[in-house]
Amino acid sequence: MSLSLSVSAASQAASPVFEAGAPFDVPSGQDVTFLDVIEGEDGAVGTAIRFRFLAPRIAREKGDVEFLQAEDDMVALCQDYVLPHMAETGAEMPAQIIIVLSDRAVEFGVADPEATQFFEAYRPEDGMCIWEGF
């Protein structure tokens, strides 16, 4: 099963600058800010690029955004921001784009049992983010 979304008005506008702390609008309305990007990771289907975002409202204890809401946010981040940014900068499309939401900054590759993190993987194809599931 794959999920694809049509190009929205947000993706037709100039892409945002991906700088640490930059805010992004998402469907749930939660505050989401850019953390970092991890490039050149080998994934199950080839080269993957991870865009990591802070989303404090997904926290287990004090959060109020459930996975299903955050899932819509991850699709929007991929479709409306990441793909347009990559196209605008002329970046080579990876085999997979991984969107990561975390309630706190977590060092890449380091386990933090207190952190809540959501991950989704997408295949960039014909200007779309096609859900691949993780």
C-alpha atoms as an extended CHARMM CRD file, in Angstrom:
* protein
*
       134  EXT
         1         1  MET       CA              0.0000000000        0.0000000000        0.0000000000  PROA      1               0.0000000000
         2         2  SER       CA              1.3550000000        3.4330000000       -0.8060000000  PROA      2               0.0000000000
         3         3  LEU       CA              0.1970000000        6.8860000000        0.0930000000  PROA      3               0.0000000000
         4         4  SER       CA              0.7800000000        9.8540000000       -2.1440000000  PROA      4               0.0000000000
         5         5  LEU       CA             -0.3920000000       13.3930000000       -1.8920000000  PROA      5               0.0000000000
         6         6  SER       CA             -0.9950000000       16.0220000000       -4.5080000000  PROA      6               0.0000000000
         7         7  VAL       CA              1.2740000000       19.0440000000       -4.5930000000  PROA      7               0.0000000000
         8         8  SER       CA             -0.0930000000       21.6760000000       -2.2440000000  PROA      8               0.0000000000
         9         9  ALA       CA              0.0650000000       25.4450000000       -2.4430000000  PROA      9               0.0000000000
        10        10  ALA       CA              2.8010000000       25.4210000000        0.2010000000  PROA      10              0.0000000000
        11        11  SER       CA              5.0840000000       23.3910000000       -2.0340000000  PROA      11              0.0000000000
        12        12  GLN       CA              4.5940000000       25.8130000000       -4.8910000000  PROA      12              0.0000000000
        13        13  ALA       CA              5.9630000000       28.7020000000       -2.8220000000  PROA      13              0.0000000000
        14        14  ALA       CA              9.6710000000       29.2800000000       -2.3150000000  PROA      14              0.0000000000
        15        15  SER       CA             11.1140000000       26.6180000000       -0.0740000000  PROA      15              0.0000000000
        16        16  PRO       CA             12.0890000000       27.5960000000        3.4680000000  PROA      16              0.0000000000
        17        17  VAL       CA             15.6610000000       27.7960000000        4.6600000000  PROA      17              0.0000000000
        18        18  PHE       CA             16.5720000000       24.6790000000        6.5870000000  PROA      18              0.0000000000
        19        19  GLU       CA             18.4070000000       26.1950000000        9.5610000000  PROA      19              0.0000000000
        20        20  ALA       CA             18.4200000000       24.8710000000       13.1060000000  PROA      20              0.0000000000
        21        21  GLY       CA             15.3330000000       26.1610000000       14.8870000000  PROA      21              0.0000000000
        22        22  ALA       CA             13.4670000000       27.2190000000       11.7270000000  PROA      22              0.0000000000
        23        23  PRO       CA              9.6960000000       26.7430000000       12.2660000000  PROA      23              0.0000000000
        24        24  PHE       CA              7.4300000000       24.7670000000        9.9250000000  PROA      24              0.0000000000
        25        25  ASP       CA              3.6410000000       24.8060000000        9.6270000000  PROA      25              0.0000000000
        26        26  VAL       CA              2.0780000000       21.3590000000        9.8830000000  PROA      26              0.0000000000
        27        27  PRO       CA             -1.5410000000       20.0870000000        9.8130000000  PROA      27              0.0000000000
        28        28  SER       CA             -1.7210000000       19.3120000000       13.5530000000  PROA      28              0.0000000000
        29        29  GLY       CA             -0.8010000000       22.9020000000       14.4230000000  PROA      29              0.0000000000
        30        30  GLN       CA              1.9710000000       21.7730000000       16.7460000000  PROA      30              0.0000000000
        31        31  ASP       CA              5.2080000000       23.7400000000       16.9060000000  PROA      31              0.0000000000
        32        32  VAL       CA              7.7290000000       21.9210000000       14.7180000000  PROA      32              0.0000000000
        33        33  THR       CA             11.2480000000       23.2310000000       14.2140000000  PROA      33              0.0000000000
        34        34  PHE       CA             14.1200000000       21.9850000000       12.0950000000  PROA      34              0.0000000000
        35        35  LEU       CA             16.8630000000       20.1210000000       13.9520000000  PROA      35              0.0000000000
        36        36  ASP       CA             19.2420000000       18.8070000000       11.2940000000  PROA      36              0.0000000000
        37        37  VAL       CA             19.7150000000       16.6450000000        8.2290000000  PROA      37              0.0000000000
        38        38  ILE       CA             21.7270000000       13.4470000000        8.0000000000  PROA      38              0.0000000000
        39        39  GLU       CA             22.8440000000       12.7840000000        4.4350000000  PROA      39              0.0000000000
        40        40  GLY       CA             24.2760000000        9.7680000000        2.6830000000  PROA      40              0.0000000000
        41        41  GLU       CA             22.9700000000        7.0720000000        4.9870000000  PROA      41              0.0000000000
        42        42  ASP       CA             22.5940000000        3.6730000000        3.3540000000  PROA      42              0.0000000000
        43        43  GLY       CA             19.0660000000        2.4160000000        3.8810000000  PROA      43              0.0000000000
        44        44  ALA       CA             17.2710000000       -0.7730000000        2.9590000000  PROA      44              0.0000000000
        45        45  VAL       CA             16.5040000000        0.5530000000       -0.5290000000  PROA      45              0.0000000000
        46        46  GLY       CA             19.6280000000        2.6320000000       -1.2360000000  PROA      46              0.0000000000
        47        47  THR       CA             20.8490000000        6.0430000000       -0.1670000000  PROA      47              0.0000000000
        48        48  ALA       CA             18.6320000000        7.7340000000        2.3910000000  PROA      48              0.0000000000
        49        49  ILE       CA             18.4830000000       11.2810000000        3.7010000000  PROA      49              0.0000000000
        50        50  ARG       CA             17.0120000000       12.0320000000        7.1260000000  PROA      50              0.0000000000
        51        51  PHE       CA             15.3790000000       15.3410000000        7.9290000000  PROA      51              0.0000000000
        52        52  ARG       CA             15.0250000000       15.6040000000       11.6960000000  PROA      52              0.0000000000
        53        53  PHE       CA             12.5780000000       17.9490000000       13.4260000000  PROA      53              0.0000000000
        54        54  LEU       CA             11.7560000000       18.8220000000       17.0280000000  PROA      54              0.0000000000
        55        55  ALA       CA              8.1090000000       18.3580000000       17.9610000000  PROA      55              0.0000000000
        56        56  PRO       CA              7.7890000000       18.6490000000       21.7720000000  PROA      56              0.0000000000
        57        57  ARG       CA              4.0390000000       17.9680000000       21.7350000000  PROA      57              0.0000000000
        58        58  ILE       CA              4.5920000000       14.2960000000       20.7980000000  PROA      58              0.0000000000
        59        59  ALA       CA              6.1170000000       13.5970000000       24.2310000000  PROA      59              0.0000000000
        60        60  ARG       CA              4.6490000000       10.5370000000       25.9670000000  PROA      60              0.0000000000
        61        61  GLU       CA              4.0710000000       12.1690000000       29.3430000000  PROA      61              0.0000000000
        62        62  LYS       CA              3.0840000000       15.7570000000       28.5660000000  PROA      62              0.0000000000
        63        63  GLY       CA              2.3370000000       15.6820000000       24.8500000000  PROA      63              0.0000000000
        64        64  ASP       CA             -1.0470000000       16.0440000000       23.2080000000  PROA      64              0.0000000000
        65        65  VAL       CA             -0.2420000000       15.0670000000       19.6080000000  PROA      65              0.0000000000
        66        66  GLU       CA             -0.8230000000       11.3920000000       18.8420000000  PROA      66              0.0000000000
        67        67  PHE       CA              0.9870000000        9.3950000000       16.1630000000  PROA      67              0.0000000000
        68        68  LEU       CA             -1.8920000000        9.6260000000       13.6670000000  PROA      68              0.0000000000
        69        69  GLN       CA             -1.7640000000       13.4290000000       13.8190000000  PROA      69              0.0000000000
        70        70  ALA       CA              2.0320000000       13.4380000000       13.6520000000  PROA      70              0.0000000000
        71        71  GLU       CA              1.8730000000       11.0700000000       10.6830000000  PROA      71              0.0000000000
        72        72  ASP       CA              0.0050000000       13.7610000000        8.7000000000  PROA      72              0.0000000000
        73        73  ASP       CA              2.6450000000       16.2570000000        9.8220000000  PROA      73              0.0000000000
        74        74  MET       CA              5.4550000000       14.0340000000        8.5190000000  PROA      74              0.0000000000
        75        75  VAL       CA              3.7710000000       13.6780000000        5.1280000000  PROA      75              0.0000000000
        76        76  ALA       CA              3.3730000000       17.4590000000        4.9340000000  PROA      76              0.0000000000
        77        77  LEU       CA              7.0020000000       18.0500000000        5.9010000000  PROA      77              0.0000000000
        78        78  CYS       CA              8.1740000000       15.7050000000        3.1450000000  PROA      78              0.0000000000
        79        79  GLN       CA              5.7740000000       16.8770000000        0.4490000000  PROA      79              0.0000000000
        80        80  ASP       CA              5.4930000000       20.5770000000        1.1750000000  PROA      80              0.0000000000
        81        81  TYR       CA              8.9850000000       21.4200000000        2.3820000000  PROA      81              0.0000000000
        82        82  VAL       CA             11.6540000000       18.7510000000        1.7950000000  PROA      82              0.0000000000
        83        83  LEU       CA             10.8780000000       17.9270000000       -1.8530000000  PROA      83              0.0000000000
        84        84  PRO       CA             10.5510000000       21.5730000000       -2.9460000000  PROA      84              0.0000000000
        85        85  HSD       CA             13.7630000000       22.4410000000       -1.0940000000  PROA      85              0.0000000000
        86        86  MET       CA             15.6690000000       19.6140000000       -2.7690000000  PROA      86              0.0000000000
        87        87  ALA       CA             14.2990000000       20.5150000000       -6.2010000000  PROA      87              0.0000000000
        88        88  GLU       CA             15.0750000000       24.2180000000       -5.7110000000  PROA      88              0.0000000000
        89        89  THR       CA             18.6450000000       23.5490000000       -4.6010000000  PROA      89              0.0000000000
        90        90  GLY       CA             19.2410000000       20.9770000000       -7.3470000000  PROA      90              0.0000000000
        91        91  ALA       CA             20.0450000000       18.2670000000       -4.8180000000  PROA      91              0.0000000000
        92        92  GLU       CA             20.2210000000       14.7210000000       -6.1090000000  PROA      92              0.0000000000
        93        93  MET       CA             17.1520000000       12.7950000000       -5.0150000000  PROA      93              0.0000000000
        94        94  PRO       CA             17.9370000000        9.9120000000       -2.6760000000  PROA      94              0.0000000000
        95        95  ALA       CA             16.2270000000        6.5400000000       -2.8670000000  PROA      95              0.0000000000
        96        96  GLN       CA             14.4670000000        7.3500000000        0.3950000000  PROA      96              0.0000000000
        97        97  ILE       CA             13.5740000000       10.4110000000        2.4760000000  PROA      97              0.0000000000
        98        98  ILE       CA             13.1270000000        9.7300000000        6.1660000000  PROA      98              0.0000000000
        99        99  ILE       CA             11.2350000000       12.2590000000        8.2680000000  PROA      99              0.0000000000
       100       100  VAL       CA             11.9440000000       12.1270000000       11.9980000000  PROA      100             0.0000000000
       101       101  LEU       CA              9.9490000000       13.8950000000       14.7000000000  PROA      101             0.0000000000
       102       102  SER       CA             11.4170000000       13.9200000000       18.1960000000  PROA      102             0.0000000000
       103       103  ASP       CA             10.1610000000       15.4970000000       21.3990000000  PROA      103             0.0000000000
       104       104  ARG       CA             13.7380000000       16.4820000000       22.2810000000  PROA      104             0.0000000000
       105       105  ALA       CA             17.1330000000       16.7070000000       20.6190000000  PROA      105             0.0000000000
       106       106  VAL       CA             18.6560000000       13.2470000000       20.4380000000  PROA      106             0.0000000000
       107       107  GLU       CA             22.1250000000       12.6380000000       19.0780000000  PROA      107             0.0000000000
       108       108  PHE       CA             21.8920000000       10.6360000000       15.8560000000  PROA      108             0.0000000000
       109       109  GLY       CA             22.5560000000        6.9460000000       16.4940000000  PROA      109             0.0000000000
       110       110  VAL       CA             22.3730000000        7.2660000000       20.2810000000  PROA      110             0.0000000000
       111       111  ALA       CA             19.5270000000        5.6070000000       22.1760000000  PROA      111             0.0000000000
       112       112  ASP       CA             17.4960000000        7.7890000000       24.5280000000  PROA      112             0.0000000000
       113       113  PRO       CA             14.7500000000        5.7340000000       26.2160000000  PROA      113             0.0000000000
       114       114  GLU       CA             13.1350000000        8.8910000000       27.5880000000  PROA      114             0.0000000000
       115       115  ALA       CA             12.6660000000       10.4110000000       24.1240000000  PROA      115             0.0000000000
       116       116  THR       CA              9.5960000000        9.9920000000       21.9460000000  PROA      116             0.0000000000
       117       117  GLN       CA             10.4910000000        9.7250000000       18.2800000000  PROA      117             0.0000000000
       118       118  PHE       CA              8.3570000000        9.0380000000       15.2170000000  PROA      118             0.0000000000
       119       119  PHE       CA              9.8480000000        7.9970000000       11.8740000000  PROA      119             0.0000000000
       120       120  GLU       CA              8.3500000000        7.6300000000        8.4110000000  PROA      120             0.0000000000
       121       121  ALA       CA             10.0400000000        6.7620000000        5.1260000000  PROA      121             0.0000000000
       122       122  TYR       CA              9.0540000000        8.0650000000        1.6960000000  PROA      122             0.0000000000
       123       123  ARG       CA             10.2160000000        7.3860000000       -1.8360000000  PROA      123             0.0000000000
       124       124  PRO       CA             10.5390000000       10.5650000000       -3.8990000000  PROA      124             0.0000000000
       125       125  GLU       CA              8.8630000000        9.8870000000       -7.2450000000  PROA      125             0.0000000000
       126       126  ASP       CA              7.4950000000       12.2970000000       -9.8640000000  PROA      126             0.0000000000
       127       127  GLY       CA              7.4800000000       15.2070000000       -7.4180000000  PROA      127             0.0000000000
       128       128  MET       CA              5.6200000000       13.2080000000       -4.7760000000  PROA      128             0.0000000000
       129       129  CYS       CA              6.4680000000       11.6350000000       -1.4230000000  PROA      129             0.0000000000
       130       130  ILE       CA              5.2930000000        8.0170000000       -1.6390000000  PROA      130             0.0000000000
       131       131  TRP       CA              4.9100000000        6.4110000000        1.7880000000  PROA      131             0.0000000000
       132       132  GLU       CA              7.0640000000        3.3190000000        2.2260000000  PROA      132             0.0000000000
       133       133  GLY       CA              6.4310000000        2.5390000000        5.8600000000  PROA      133             0.0000000000
       134       134  PHE       CA              9.1340000000        1.7530000000        8.3490000000  PROA      134             0.0000000000
